[in-house]
Short mmCIF file of C-alpha atoms in Angstrom, two decimals:
data_model
loop_
_atom_site.label_atom_id
_atom_site.label_comp_id
_atom_site.label_asym_id
_atom_site.label_seq_id
_atom_site.Cartn_x
_atom_site.Cartn_y
_atom_site.Cartn_z
CA UNK Y 238 -0.01 -0.18 0.01
CA UNK Y 239 3.00 2.18 -0.58
CA UNK Y 240 1.89 3.30 -4.10
CA UNK Y 241 0.68 6.56 -4.64
CA UNK Y 242 -3.24 6.45 -5.34
CA UNK Y 243 -5.14 8.84 -7.69
CA UNK Y 244 -7.08 11.71 -6.05
CA UNK Y 245 -10.65 10.76 -5.55
CA UNK Y 246 -13.75 12.62 -4.92
CA UNK Y 247 -16.95 11.41 -3.09
CA UNK Y 248 -19.61 12.67 -5.42
CA UNK Y 249 -22.49 11.50 -2.88
CA UNK Y 250 -22.51 9.21 0.00
CA UNK Y 251 -20.93 5.90 -0.39
CA UNK Y 252 -19.86 6.72 -4.10
CA UNK Y 253 -16.36 7.85 -5.05
CA UNK Y 254 -15.04 8.63 -8.40
CA UNK Y 255 -11.49 9.00 -9.74
CA UNK Y 256 -9.75 9.31 -13.16
CA UNK Y 257 -7.30 6.89 -14.33
CA UNK Y 258 -4.91 8.43 -16.39
CA UNK Y 259 -2.88 5.69 -18.31
CA UNK Y 260 -2.97 5.37 -21.86
CA UNK Y 261 -6.41 6.88 -21.91
CA UNK Y 262 -8.51 8.76 -19.33
CA UNK Y 263 -11.01 6.92 -17.80
CA UNK Y 264 -13.68 7.65 -14.95
CA UNK Y 265 -13.73 5.04 -12.40
CA UNK Y 266 -16.38 4.55 -9.94
CA UNK Y 267 -16.14 2.78 -6.37
CA UNK Y 268 -19.52 2.29 -4.78
CA UNK Y 269 -20.33 0.91 -1.23
CA UNK Y 270 -23.90 -0.47 -1.24
CA UNK Y 271 -26.03 -1.43 1.67
CA UNK Y 272 -26.99 -4.97 1.51
CA UNK Y 273 -29.71 -6.91 2.96
CA UNK Y 274 -27.57 -8.05 5.89
CA UNK Y 275 -27.09 -5.22 8.62
CA UNK Y 276 -23.62 -3.59 8.60
CA UNK Y 277 -22.44 -5.36 5.53
CA UNK Y 278 -21.70 -3.16 2.40
CA UNK Y 279 -20.90 -4.53 -1.05
CA UNK Y 280 -17.94 -2.87 -2.66
CA UNK Y 281 -18.32 -2.48 -6.36
CA UNK Y 282 -15.98 -0.85 -8.89
CA UNK Y 283 -16.14 -0.40 -12.57
CA UNK Y 284 -15.74 2.05 -15.53
CA UNK Y 285 -18.19 4.96 -16.17
CA UNK Y 286 -18.69 4.82 -20.03
CA UNK Y 287 -19.31 7.90 -22.17
CA UNK Y 288 -22.86 6.76 -22.70
CA UNK Y 289 -23.20 6.92 -18.76
CA UNK Y 290 -23.36 3.29 -18.44
CA UNK Y 291 -21.21 1.30 -16.01
CA UNK Y 292 -18.92 -1.58 -17.13
CA UNK Y 293 -17.73 -3.75 -14.20
CA UNK Y 294 -16.13 -6.32 -16.46
CA UNK Y 295 -13.99 -4.21 -18.68
CA UNK Y 296 -10.30 -4.93 -18.84
CA UNK Y 297 -9.32 -1.48 -19.49
CA UNK Y 298 -5.52 -2.13 -19.74
CA UNK Y 299 -4.64 1.28 -19.14
CA UNK Y 300 -1.25 0.56 -17.96
CA UNK Y 301 -1.91 1.73 -14.26
CA UNK Y 302 -3.49 -1.10 -12.59
CA UNK Y 303 -1.13 -0.83 -9.50
CA UNK Y 304 -2.07 2.93 -9.09
CA UNK Y 305 -5.90 2.01 -9.60
CA UNK Y 306 -5.91 -0.58 -6.85
CA UNK Y 307 -3.81 1.50 -4.65
CA UNK Y 308 -6.75 4.12 -5.00
CA UNK Y 309 -9.41 1.52 -4.40
CA UNK Y 310 -7.53 0.42 -1.22
CA UNK Y 311 -7.11 4.00 -0.20
CA UNK Y 312 -11.02 4.65 -0.80
CA UNK Y 313 -11.53 1.49 1.34
CA UNK Y 314 -9.46 2.70 4.14
CA UNK Y 315 -11.27 6.10 4.08
CA UNK Y 316 -14.66 4.47 3.96
CA UNK Y 317 -13.79 2.21 6.96
CA UNK Y 318 -11.99 4.66 9.11
CA UNK Y 319 -15.38 6.77 9.03
CA UNK Y 320 -17.48 3.54 9.37
CA UNK Y 321 -15.30 0.95 11.43
CA UNK Y 322 -18.22 -1.42 12.19
CA UNK Y 323 -19.01 -1.99 8.61
CA UNK Y 324 -18.07 -5.27 7.02
CA UNK Y 325 -17.35 -4.88 3.34
CA UNK Y 326 -17.98 -7.60 0.77
CA UNK Y 327 -16.20 -7.57 -2.40
CA UNK Y 328 -16.08 -10.19 -5.16
CA UNK Y 329 -14.90 -10.08 -8.87
CA UNK Y 330 -17.47 -9.67 -11.60
CA UNK Y 331 -15.33 -12.52 -13.41
CA UNK Y 332 -13.16 -15.31 -12.00
CA UNK Y 333 -10.18 -13.68 -13.44
CA UNK Y 334 -10.91 -10.45 -11.53
CA UNK Y 335 -11.51 -12.35 -8.35
CA UNK Y 336 -8.21 -14.01 -8.80
CA UNK Y 337 -6.65 -10.58 -9.43
CA UNK Y 338 -8.16 -9.41 -5.93
CA UNK Y 339 -6.76 -12.25 -4.17
CA UNK Y 340 -3.38 -11.56 -5.69
CA UNK Y 341 -3.52 -8.00 -4.44
CA UNK Y 342 -4.90 -9.09 -1.01
CA UNK Y 343 -1.87 -11.43 -0.74
CA UNK Y 344 0.50 -8.86 -2.12
CA UNK Y 345 -0.63 -6.34 0.54
CA UNK Y 346 -1.56 -8.57 3.20
CA UNK Y 347 1.31 -7.84 5.89
CA UNK Y 348 0.40 -4.51 5.84
CA UNK Y 349 -3.54 -5.05 5.40
CA UNK Y 350 -3.77 -7.37 8.34
CA UNK Y 351 -2.57 -4.69 10.78
CA UNK Y 352 -5.85 -2.68 9.98
CA UNK Y 353 -8.35 -5.34 8.81
CA UNK Y 354 -9.61 -8.94 9.65
CA UNK Y 355 -9.82 -10.43 6.11
CA UNK Y 356 -12.12 -13.59 5.46
CA UNK Y 357 -12.28 -15.37 2.03
CA UNK Y 358 -15.51 -17.17 0.99
CA UNK Y 359 -15.17 -20.76 -0.37
CA UNK Y 360 -17.67 -23.18 -1.91
CA UNK Y 361 -18.09 -26.43 -0.01
CA UNK Y 362 -20.40 -29.25 -0.30
CA UNK Y 363 -22.96 -27.38 2.20
CA UNK Y 364 -22.65 -24.21 0.39
CA UNK Y 365 -20.43 -21.06 0.57
CA UNK Y 366 -18.49 -20.80 3.92
CA UNK Y 367 -16.22 -17.71 5.20
CA UNK Y 368 -12.83 -18.76 6.36
CA UNK Y 369 -9.94 -16.89 7.36
CA UNK Y 370 -7.75 -15.42 4.61
CA UNK Y 371 -4.59 -17.31 4.17
CA UNK Y 372 -2.00 -16.14 1.69
CA UNK Y 373 -0.62 -19.59 1.54
CA UNK Y 374 -4.05 -21.56 0.93
CA UNK Y 375 -4.87 -23.38 -1.85
CA UNK Y 376 -8.60 -22.77 -1.50
CA UNK Y 377 -10.47 -21.06 -4.23
CA UNK Y 378 -11.87 -17.79 -2.62
CA UNK Y 379 -14.85 -16.40 -4.67
CA UNK Y 380 -15.32 -13.46 -2.49
CA UNK Y 381 -13.83 -11.64 0.45
CA UNK Y 382 -15.13 -9.89 3.66
CA UNK Y 383 -12.94 -7.28 5.48
CA UNK Y 384 -13.69 -5.57 8.81
CA UNK Y 385 -11.57 -2.99 10.62
CA UNK Y 386 -9.83 -4.30 13.89
CA UNK L 286 -31.97 20.53 -16.89
CA UNK L 287 -30.52 18.76 -13.71
CA UNK L 288 -32.79 19.07 -10.27
CA UNK L 289 -31.79 21.75 -7.99
CA UNK L 290 -30.55 19.22 -5.60
CA UNK L 291 -28.06 18.03 -8.25
CA UNK L 292 -26.92 21.41 -9.00
CA UNK L 293 -26.29 22.09 -5.32
CA UNK L 294 -24.48 19.12 -5.22
CA UNK L 295 -22.21 20.03 -8.12
CA UNK L 296 -21.80 23.47 -6.60
CA UNK L 297 -20.53 22.16 -3.31
CA UNK L 298 -18.01 19.85 -4.91
CA UNK L 299 -16.57 22.68 -7.00
CA UNK L 300 -16.62 25.18 -3.98
CA UNK L 301 -14.04 22.39 -2.58
CA UNK L 302 -11.56 23.22 -5.12
CA UNK L 303 -12.66 20.53 -7.51
CA UNK L 304 -13.33 22.73 -10.58
CA UNK L 305 -11.99 20.07 -13.06
CA UNK L 306 -14.24 17.47 -11.76
CA UNK L 307 -17.17 17.19 -14.28
CA UNK L 308 -19.96 15.37 -12.17
CA UNK L 309 -22.36 13.82 -14.42
CA UNK L 310 -25.94 13.18 -13.44
CA UNK L 311 -25.78 9.55 -13.48
CA UNK L 312 -23.06 9.50 -10.61
CA UNK L 313 -25.42 11.50 -8.37
CA UNK L 314 -28.29 8.92 -8.74
CA UNK L 315 -29.54 7.67 -5.61
CA UNK L 316 -29.93 4.01 -6.96
CA UNK L 317 -26.80 1.77 -6.96
CA UNK L 318 -24.90 1.79 -10.29
CA UNK L 319 -24.06 -1.95 -9.67
CA UNK L 320 -27.61 -3.59 -9.32
CA UNK L 321 -26.31 -6.99 -10.57
CA UNK L 322 -23.51 -7.24 -8.13
CA UNK L 323 -25.75 -6.06 -5.17
CA UNK L 324 -28.12 -8.91 -6.25
CA UNK L 325 -25.12 -11.43 -6.23
CA UNK L 326 -23.99 -10.00 -2.83
CA UNK L 327 -27.43 -10.39 -1.30
CA UNK L 328 -27.76 -13.79 -2.58
CA UNK L 329 -24.27 -14.95 -0.99
CA UNK L 330 -24.84 -13.13 2.35
CA UNK L 331 -28.25 -15.00 2.53
CA UNK L 332 -26.62 -18.35 2.14
CA UNK L 333 -23.67 -17.43 4.43
CA UNK L 334 -25.92 -16.42 7.17
CA UNK L 335 -24.25 -14.87 10.25
CA UNK L 336 -20.59 -13.85 9.62
CA UNK L 337 -18.03 -14.81 12.09
CA UNK L 338 -14.75 -12.92 12.03
#
């Protein structure tokens, strides 16, 4: 989490934007949405397209992925700092994106674990189950839950 | 023409020095911009039940 993030703006409660300025300029949106489960918010992230649609599956390949994720982590820190009791759920819109989230968590885990408790969600024969996130695990996590310590 | 509330919010953002931020109306919508993801999240949370850290 030592990479400098982009500057971001909270345009309305729980919704942030920033501009990815790699090969092209792309507006990114990060949103925390209240779920049906008390205190759990879903973190969603995607590109704002010129036609005002949101694309959360795009691989924009803008050459600045490290900076983009540094910004999303910065926003997550800001949001949970202001709402420390909230649990944040996030999962990739594609299996590849989920794998990417796992790699990012693994990369930053030593720093992340000092601020957050992290769970991974795995599929079992009895249905999905949350387990402590383990950087060495071979489990296939398909979602993640984080909470401020 | 954007609603008065929308214009007020844009004005507030610009007064904070964010003059280059073009705030599009869609971003100010009260509806989630990620309804599919929210539906997936709710379905997963229902299956998980109580979350134990």
